[in-house]
């Protein structure tokens, strides 16, 4: 049984979890003590701007470019993957050159390349707001939205005694799909639009999803409003 | 030669006091010199001359350290005969003591910053200054001929001091160093008349232009190796040509990227005796005549064994290299952006290859070819070609490494970057290749489980440490629980260096490692959920290791203080990018670097490094940096 005391301890350790390779930042991260509490109450939500640049130009660059929607990729973690700076500079120069050349190509070159390039078919990236490191899920291993939501809950909110998942929360199951909790599940489709998960049939979803994001409900409000009309229309359609 | 010293050590085992670390004996020995040493030297069974002669066969410093622990007279004889001195952590011992202990020192090797500095985890200004060492040696050991530094801050003043102080100076090798400019290099080139080796490997240099090359005097003909591959600016072709023409002993030449392909032929013509060649850029346009001249010039390099550089190698130029392939034992393609299937044409011709560095553009197919054709392969490194993980569109999977482990019987050292892995692959690799000495797997996706079974990679790494009994160096990655580290603690008895990132569940992980790995010397950890308990419980272990690095873990400031108080022979450094104004004991620290030392606290800690000795009014000592 996990007691209040242990929960409290876990929460203060949770603070450290937040600091995962983001430099830890200031001691001011110590949030309110005491039970339950959602992620957001615990002090500020870390964004790309909080990453101290430990001599890494890349971290600083990505901080200035980071917007609200695109999830951070794990390449923005300082010193990861562990490639020496000489090699990193060479790679960065190379990708800059490639981007230049790619910019000259037509846009529809990207689509077929996308499909062909996935090494791990069915795997898509999942990022969660406030967590630096993204994860991957295999869509082929899931048969429904509930399945997927469960896996994601386990992944990000895993609560094993004595262990600390990515967030370390010991809360009741998060209902990612019904909009009743702190977080919602959203996805980016092939056209680059961000949508709420759950509106389209599962099969259609798996063919059109590019990546997932566990977003704070407050930020997702815009999305819900945008897509309400078509949803309502769908529901109102006669059977 | 190792067997010779081992024989002596076992013969005199009754007088061995193995548990005393040799550097502690250094410390005590200072009080014995000079009064005791003479009588000690005169008063033994073996005449000094005989011992001295025997010790001259003992090359390895590890053996020499063992030899020096046998008895005082052996200690004295050994120290007076040691020529090559290696100091793995420049803060573990004071330069003065080293200078005094080894009067016949001719070569000094030093390492400064922790390894994770390579990945930008150590803030600028942390330390690792070469100056105090160079100053001490210049004053006391003017016959020093070689200085090799790794991850240290070297200034132009240091280089000028070297040039001015050591009249027989022959060899300067700087790896991953910074803080100097091409002016310092010019000082070395112009003043060191007997210079044989000048190698700048992956250094960060303030490049003020290519003039430094012209500072080699016209009379200098002694050059054996020259490596300026990390510099940016162009050197004058005529300077380089003349230098090569008058250096008949030059065996190793590594050019920088701004040496264009069209001039390569002219350079090679002047140095057909080269054993190691690092080309410049390999992507400039050549006309057919130039190509054929270059091909011929390369084929004239009958001694060539090692090839590197090859920046942006174009597929159409691969045939140019065919003539050197059959003799190559070392090939570094890690800056060559060649893809499959062009790489096969090259690799299938390299049957003698022992060392291969390549990018993941080689894909599984290319590695299959390597497994078939490169039967002498001992070391393989596969680097990622994409700066952004999301952009990997090459088919390099765990299969590639499995193939190589099957086909290359002599493979003992691997560094492999891959997006994800499986336990089954690791088990196969371990079964195929129990002779691994160095196994570094970087699964680039943090926390990635076995992508087929969704299990952690515990079982896979268990197989590695169980089967590879000689494993000296290991880097783990992917999803790992405490179990993985229990296995490592139990099996990896010869492991000296271990690197861990984004792994484990709890303190148990650290505890398993510190209590189990007997030979562990360097441990570096980032982003793992360890805390104070394991660290404090295993404090004594830390004195048997060179260093421990932990960043973004759960170590509290209070534990750091406790550890410092408990272990006076450790330097415990807390490194924060932005040190907080107040630090409660429970607050977590960003980075902690712990190392054993007989030199006491550093004099040159910057303000963002906390140690228990810190007095706020003492800033960075002016004496320490120059």
XYZ file of C-alpha atoms in Angstrom, chain B residues 91-623:
533
model
C 43.654 16.516 -10.448
C 44.493 13.220 -8.762
C 48.058 14.191 -8.035
C 50.089 17.383 -8.025
C 52.425 18.181 -10.921
C 55.254 18.830 -8.515
C 55.086 15.370 -6.986
C 55.073 13.719 -10.388
C 58.018 15.786 -11.546
C 59.999 14.881 -8.440
C 59.150 11.210 -8.485
C 60.282 10.433 -12.013
C 63.636 12.020 -12.785
C 64.040 10.185 -16.083
C 60.643 11.146 -17.413
C 60.652 11.629 -21.156
C 56.969 11.379 -21.944
C 53.977 12.702 -20.013
C 50.355 11.801 -20.752
C 47.559 13.636 -18.970
C 43.795 13.520 -19.046
C 41.670 16.374 -17.793
C 37.932 16.742 -18.138
C 35.524 13.876 -17.570
C 34.495 11.907 -20.650
C 30.989 13.383 -20.741
C 32.563 16.739 -21.533
C 32.629 15.423 -25.105
C 28.829 15.668 -25.098
C 28.585 19.163 -23.697
C 27.668 18.020 -20.209
C 30.523 19.864 -18.521
C 30.166 23.647 -18.512
C 32.929 25.771 -19.960
C 35.495 26.871 -17.478
C 35.282 23.764 -15.306
C 38.988 23.166 -15.321
C 41.584 20.779 -16.709
C 44.274 23.407 -17.204
C 47.556 22.226 -18.640
C 49.566 25.218 -17.422
C 50.499 24.030 -13.918
C 51.855 20.807 -15.397
C 53.824 22.467 -18.135
C 55.232 24.974 -15.715
C 56.288 22.264 -13.273
C 57.893 20.120 -15.957
C 59.630 23.062 -17.573
C 61.287 23.894 -14.276
C 62.248 20.363 -13.258
C 62.254 18.088 -16.275
C 63.745 20.023 -19.153
C 64.634 16.808 -20.925
C 60.974 16.000 -21.458
C 60.385 14.998 -25.058
C 56.723 14.206 -25.355
C 53.485 15.683 -24.017
C 50.128 14.037 -24.715
C 47.018 15.732 -23.413
C 43.393 14.735 -23.583
C 40.417 16.980 -22.770
C 42.547 19.725 -21.313
C 42.644 23.479 -21.611
C 45.846 24.426 -23.361
C 46.663 28.068 -24.012
C 49.081 29.677 -26.412
C 51.261 30.505 -23.415
C 51.427 26.790 -22.625
C 52.563 26.016 -26.147
C 55.102 28.828 -26.117
C 56.410 27.575 -22.792
C 56.801 24.072 -24.207
C 58.662 25.416 -27.207
C 60.957 27.508 -25.030
C 61.679 25.021 -22.245
C 62.290 21.580 -23.686
C 65.251 21.605 -26.016
C 64.768 18.024 -27.186
C 61.015 18.279 -27.545
C 59.790 15.749 -30.075
C 56.133 15.036 -29.752
C 52.947 16.984 -29.048
C 49.640 15.120 -29.248
C 46.513 17.017 -28.220
C 43.189 15.196 -28.237
C 39.907 17.032 -27.646
C 41.772 19.998 -26.197
C 40.849 23.659 -26.440
C 41.997 27.124 -25.504
C 44.776 27.712 -27.977
C 45.128 29.315 -31.377
C 47.174 28.634 -34.464
C 49.737 31.090 -33.056
C 50.610 28.545 -30.391
C 51.042 25.880 -33.053
C 53.323 28.200 -34.968
C 55.475 28.604 -31.860
C 55.910 24.843 -31.607
C 56.590 24.468 -35.324
C 59.191 27.194 -35.422
C 61.106 26.488 -32.239
C 61.169 22.741 -31.707
C 64.049 21.741 -33.904
C 63.657 18.047 -33.310
C 59.887 17.919 -33.650
C 58.629 14.557 -34.841
C 54.946 14.476 -33.992
C 52.467 17.294 -34.114
C 48.929 15.946 -33.835
C 45.774 17.908 -33.150
C 42.927 15.451 -32.834
C 39.452 16.915 -32.646
C 40.628 20.030 -30.863
C 38.794 23.311 -30.707
C 41.302 25.794 -32.030
C 41.060 29.508 -32.519
C 41.952 29.374 -36.162
C 43.700 32.570 -37.189
C 44.754 31.315 -40.581
C 46.991 28.800 -42.254
C 50.283 30.652 -41.731
C 51.377 28.398 -38.910
C 52.497 25.807 -41.432
C 55.055 28.175 -42.893
C 56.769 28.403 -39.501
C 58.442 25.032 -39.867
C 62.020 26.060 -40.592
C 63.520 25.045 -43.908
C 66.052 23.024 -41.992
C 63.500 20.867 -40.237
C 63.458 17.379 -41.690
C 62.494 15.329 -38.670
C 58.724 15.244 -39.011
C 57.171 11.788 -38.617
C 53.512 12.638 -38.106
C 51.409 15.708 -38.762
C 47.684 15.909 -38.034
C 45.843 19.177 -38.534
C 42.504 17.679 -39.555
C 40.534 19.663 -36.990
C 41.601 23.066 -38.282
C 39.363 25.037 -40.589
C 41.465 27.439 -42.529
C 43.484 26.809 -45.632
C 47.188 26.278 -45.500
C 49.373 27.410 -48.353
C 49.925 24.602 -50.799
C 53.516 25.576 -51.507
C 54.358 25.503 -47.776
C 52.898 22.048 -47.473
C 54.597 20.752 -50.597
C 57.986 21.989 -49.451
C 57.474 20.531 -45.982
C 56.595 17.151 -47.424
C 59.544 17.210 -49.803
C 61.986 17.690 -46.974
C 60.405 15.186 -44.569
C 61.511 11.754 -45.699
C 60.496 10.243 -42.360
C 56.917 11.405 -42.525
C 54.725 8.384 -41.938
C 51.412 9.940 -41.013
C 49.731 12.921 -42.633
C 46.206 14.035 -41.835
C 45.029 17.017 -43.813
C 42.110 19.249 -43.026
C 38.951 19.593 -45.007
C 40.020 22.727 -46.817
C 42.744 20.856 -48.679
C 40.926 20.286 -51.929
C 40.996 17.164 -54.001
C 42.825 18.712 -56.925
C 45.971 19.284 -54.901
C 46.042 15.884 -53.233
C 47.956 14.266 -56.043
C 50.778 16.773 -55.815
C 51.088 16.183 -52.080
C 51.081 12.410 -52.333
C 53.796 12.465 -54.970
C 56.042 14.074 -52.420
C 55.289 11.552 -49.690
C 55.063 8.065 -51.167
C 56.307 6.547 -47.913
C 53.125 7.405 -46.006
C 51.647 4.734 -43.768
C 48.666 6.808 -42.636
C 46.810 9.264 -44.807
C 43.943 11.533 -43.897
C 42.727 13.229 -47.026
C 41.018 16.561 -47.257
C 37.732 17.081 -49.000
C 36.914 14.394 -51.543
C 34.082 16.079 -53.369
C 35.610 18.651 -55.662
C 35.259 18.253 -59.372
C 38.154 16.739 -61.204
C 38.606 16.232 -64.910
C 39.467 12.750 -66.196
C 43.171 13.512 -66.428
C 43.287 14.697 -62.841
C 41.401 11.620 -61.740
C 43.838 9.304 -63.448
C 46.817 11.159 -61.960
C 45.312 10.894 -58.502
C 44.605 7.205 -58.959
C 48.214 6.657 -59.906
C 49.537 8.706 -56.991
C 47.466 6.654 -54.555
C 48.628 3.406 -56.059
C 52.208 4.525 -55.423
C 51.611 4.535 -51.668
C 52.891 1.025 -51.170
C 53.125 1.323 -47.369
C 49.716 2.818 -46.816
C 47.786 1.024 -44.100
C 45.389 3.629 -42.805
C 43.017 5.914 -44.669
C 40.769 8.607 -43.220
C 39.361 12.060 -43.993
C 37.425 11.416 -47.202
C 35.011 14.223 -46.441
C 31.894 14.042 -48.615
C 33.356 11.252 -50.705
C 31.521 11.104 -54.010
C 30.601 7.663 -55.377
C 32.353 8.372 -58.662
C 35.670 8.705 -56.844
C 35.524 5.370 -55.111
C 37.437 3.558 -57.881
C 40.305 5.948 -57.239
C 40.785 4.219 -53.895
C 40.711 0.664 -55.161
C 44.482 0.328 -55.339
C 45.009 1.026 -51.632
C 42.152 -1.128 -50.344
C 43.871 -4.514 -50.300
C 46.591 -3.229 -47.961
C 44.387 -1.201 -45.630
C 44.146 -2.204 -42.001
C 42.297 0.911 -40.909
C 39.569 2.807 -42.752
C 37.645 5.773 -41.419
C 34.594 6.545 -43.536
C 32.734 8.330 -40.792
C 32.777 11.617 -42.668
C 32.214 10.060 -46.071
C 28.593 10.489 -47.037
C 28.657 7.576 -49.446
C 25.642 5.333 -49.393
C 24.788 1.847 -50.423
C 25.458 0.151 -52.718
C 28.580 2.173 -53.529
C 30.115 1.311 -50.200
C 30.128 -2.365 -51.086
C 32.519 -1.745 -53.958
C 34.964 -0.285 -51.533
C 34.589 -2.630 -48.594
C 34.629 -5.841 -50.546
C 38.194 -5.032 -51.535
C 39.447 -4.481 -47.996
C 40.253 -7.993 -46.921
C 42.906 -6.988 -44.408
C 40.798 -4.428 -42.622
C 41.137 -4.440 -38.838
C 39.491 -1.183 -37.967
C 36.428 0.272 -39.665
C 34.642 3.485 -38.749
C 31.608 4.177 -40.857
C 28.210 5.912 -40.804
C 24.906 4.112 -40.612
C 24.652 4.694 -44.358
C 26.344 1.339 -44.569
C 23.031 -0.264 -43.602
C 22.547 -3.924 -42.785
C 23.454 -4.915 -46.327
C 26.846 -3.240 -46.125
C 27.590 -4.840 -42.791
C 26.791 -8.222 -44.305
C 29.478 -7.527 -46.874
C 31.886 -6.584 -44.123
C 31.085 -9.855 -42.361
C 31.916 -11.729 -45.542
C 34.987 -9.850 -46.691
C 36.717 -8.338 -43.694
C 37.710 -11.374 -41.720
C 40.459 -9.572 -39.816
C 38.134 -6.981 -38.366
C 38.840 -6.119 -34.743
C 37.103 -2.810 -34.269
C 33.847 -1.491 -35.724
C 32.214 1.880 -35.119
C 28.927 2.845 -36.758
C 27.912 6.474 -36.317
C 24.532 8.065 -37.052
C 24.348 10.080 -40.235
C 21.327 12.157 -39.303
C 21.594 14.980 -36.833
C 17.918 14.647 -36.009
C 16.688 11.270 -34.826
C 13.391 11.666 -36.602
C 15.126 11.825 -39.924
C 16.795 8.442 -39.944
C 15.769 6.848 -43.165
C 18.463 4.249 -43.473
C 17.871 0.569 -42.839
C 20.439 0.009 -40.172
C 19.050 -2.337 -37.589
C 20.341 -4.759 -35.022
C 20.783 -7.270 -37.813
C 23.830 -5.461 -39.083
C 25.700 -5.981 -35.858
C 24.549 -9.566 -35.608
C 25.979 -10.292 -39.077
C 29.312 -8.769 -38.239
C 29.507 -10.633 -34.947
C 28.894 -13.861 -36.850
C 31.351 -13.278 -39.657
C 34.237 -11.491 -37.982
C 35.875 -13.854 -35.537
C 38.389 -11.352 -34.230
C 35.922 -8.583 -33.509
C 36.569 -7.277 -30.007
C 35.537 -3.643 -29.989
C 32.238 -2.150 -31.077
C 30.530 1.226 -30.960
C 27.100 0.979 -32.561
C 24.434 3.654 -32.863
C 21.045 2.272 -33.731
C 17.485 3.464 -33.244
C 16.309 0.356 -31.438
C 17.333 -3.179 -30.585
C 16.180 -6.593 -29.425
C 17.223 -8.962 -26.684
C 17.464 -11.777 -29.198
C 20.034 -9.848 -31.186
C 22.120 -9.121 -28.090
C 22.018 -12.775 -27.099
C 23.171 -13.826 -30.581
C 25.916 -11.278 -30.580
C 27.137 -12.461 -27.192
C 27.061 -16.096 -28.296
C 28.935 -15.332 -31.490
C 31.551 -13.102 -29.995
C 32.562 -13.880 -26.418
C 35.838 -12.116 -27.066
C 34.459 -8.587 -26.796
C 36.643 -6.225 -24.784
C 34.716 -3.089 -25.558
C 30.972 -3.111 -26.250
C 29.210 0.199 -26.615
C 25.655 0.117 -27.825
C 23.785 3.352 -28.153
C 20.094 2.792 -28.685
C 19.271 6.317 -29.668
C 15.656 6.196 -28.626
C 15.777 6.679 -24.828
C 13.869 4.010 -22.884
C 13.373 1.984 -26.038
C 12.380 -1.556 -25.134
C 12.988 -4.634 -27.244
C 10.802 -3.605 -30.129
C 9.587 -7.110 -30.787
C 8.691 -8.174 -27.283
C 8.335 -4.794 -25.562
C 10.524 -6.155 -22.775
C 13.426 -4.245 -21.272
C 16.840 -5.071 -22.695
C 17.942 -6.650 -19.414
C 18.258 -10.164 -20.787
C 20.261 -9.014 -23.763
C 22.872 -7.204 -21.734
C 22.926 -10.082 -19.310
C 24.061 -12.311 -22.139
C 26.772 -9.841 -23.046
C 28.300 -9.649 -19.587
C 27.898 -13.346 -18.915
C 29.628 -14.489 -22.054
C 32.180 -11.788 -22.627
C 34.427 -12.500 -19.707
C 37.106 -10.082 -20.829
C 34.820 -7.106 -21.167
C 36.676 -3.943 -20.156
C 34.346 -1.262 -21.380
C 30.558 -1.245 -21.679
C 27.948 1.336 -22.618
C 24.319 0.364 -22.145
C 21.157 1.967 -23.418
C 17.512 1.289 -24.139
C 14.924 0.371 -21.545
C 16.701 -1.197 -18.590
C 15.520 -2.088 -15.117
C 17.527 -2.692 -11.978
C 17.837 -6.318 -13.033
C 20.197 -5.428 -15.843
C 22.576 -3.872 -13.370
C 22.310 -6.763 -11.019
C 23.552 -8.935 -13.884
C 26.348 -6.518 -14.643
C 27.393 -6.458 -11.001
C 27.458 -10.218 -10.827
C 29.213 -10.999 -14.105
C 31.277 -8.094 -15.317
C 34.278 -8.672 -13.132
C 36.851 -7.230 -15.473
C 34.793 -4.202 -16.388
C 36.727 -0.971 -16.000
C 34.517 1.612 -17.592
C 30.732 1.766 -17.706
C 28.462 4.396 -19.242
C 24.743 4.552 -18.518
C 21.957 6.860 -19.644
C 18.194 6.896 -19.041
C 18.090 3.571 -17.249
C 17.193 1.780 -14.064
C 14.433 2.059 -11.523
C 16.025 2.809 -8.202
C 19.034 3.062 -5.971
C 19.523 -0.668 -6.251
C 20.968 -0.145 -9.659
C 23.876 1.880 -8.384
C 24.291 -0.411 -5.445
C 24.619 -3.494 -7.667
C 27.312 -1.807 -9.704
C 29.393 -0.390 -6.909
C 29.271 -3.529 -4.841
C 29.669 -5.994 -7.699
C 32.047 -4.695 -10.337
C 35.450 -5.366 -8.835
C 37.567 -3.774 -11.509
C 35.426 -0.707 -12.046
C 37.501 2.407 -12.502
C 35.260 4.859 -14.318
C 31.520 5.106 -14.001
C 29.486 7.745 -15.741
C 25.749 8.046 -15.408
C 23.189 10.489 -16.692
C 19.462 10.766 -16.179
C 18.954 7.770 -13.935
C 16.884 7.616 -10.761
C 19.658 7.033 -8.265
C 19.752 8.678 -4.970
C 21.822 9.144 -1.942
C 21.607 5.791 -0.248
C 23.586 3.722 -2.723
C 26.198 6.420 -3.016
C 26.784 6.750 0.709
C 26.685 3.026 1.363
C 29.366 2.369 -1.213
C 31.565 5.351 -0.461
C 34.649 3.251 0.153
C 34.413 1.827 -3.337
C 34.881 5.280 -4.786
C 38.457 5.395 -3.553
C 39.269 2.368 -5.674
C 37.979 4.089 -8.784
C 39.376 6.900 -10.837
C 36.116 8.787 -11.032
C 32.330 8.778 -10.876
C 30.141 11.145 -12.854
C 26.437 11.516 -12.223
C 24.247 14.089 -13.902
C 20.490 14.622 -13.751
C 20.130 11.925 -11.124
C 18.504 12.127 -7.709
C 21.496 12.961 -5.581
C 20.864 15.535 -2.911
C 23.162 18.276 -1.784
C 23.133 16.886 1.730
C 24.491 13.579 0.503
C 27.286 15.375 -1.312
C 28.257 17.140 1.876
C 28.127 13.907 3.828
C 30.232 12.101 1.293
C 32.838 14.870 1.281
C 33.093 14.776 5.040
C 33.289 11.018 5.186
C 35.906 10.586 2.474
C 38.730 13.105 2.702
C 40.681 11.497 -0.117
C 37.885 12.104 -2.587
C 37.163 15.382 -4.274
C 33.423 15.731 -4.470
C 32.426 18.416 -6.930
C 28.919 19.680 -7.401
C 28.600 21.375 -10.750
C 25.625 23.588 -11.529
C 25.228 25.632 -14.635
C 23.447 28.265 -12.575
C 24.252 27.748 -8.915
C 21.280 28.585 -6.716
C 21.601 31.217 -4.007
C 20.476 28.919 -1.260
C 20.945 25.221 -1.206
C 18.864 23.184 1.210
C 20.236 19.742 1.940
C 17.332 18.043 0.223
C 17.741 19.889 -3.041
C 18.951 17.813 -5.956
C 22.222 18.617 -7.636
C 22.552 18.858 -11.406
C 25.881 17.173 -11.742
C 28.289 15.527 -9.385
C 31.846 14.543 -10.207
C 33.752 12.506 -7.669
C 37.368 11.414 -8.008
C 40.106 10.152 -5.780
C 43.089 12.351 -5.232
C 46.204 12.753 -3.165
C 46.537 16.351 -4.224
C 43.801 17.656 -1.976
C 41.291 20.290 -3.093
C 41.738 22.005 -6.437
C 42.991 25.565 -6.451
C 41.208 26.446 -9.627
C 37.551 25.619 -9.088
C 35.302 28.105 -10.871
C 32.352 29.647 -9.039
C 29.839 27.187 -10.419
C 31.656 24.238 -8.896
C 30.986 23.601 -5.235
C 33.307 21.575 -3.034
C 33.341 21.275 0.706
C 36.580 23.222 0.823
C 35.036 26.188 -0.888
C 35.734 29.529 0.578
C 33.659 32.100 -1.208
C 36.484 34.586 -1.343
C 38.787 32.247 -3.225
C 37.964 32.496 -6.887
C 39.932 30.843 -9.632
C 43.587 30.990 -8.778
C 45.510 33.173 -11.184
C 48.390 30.802 -10.953
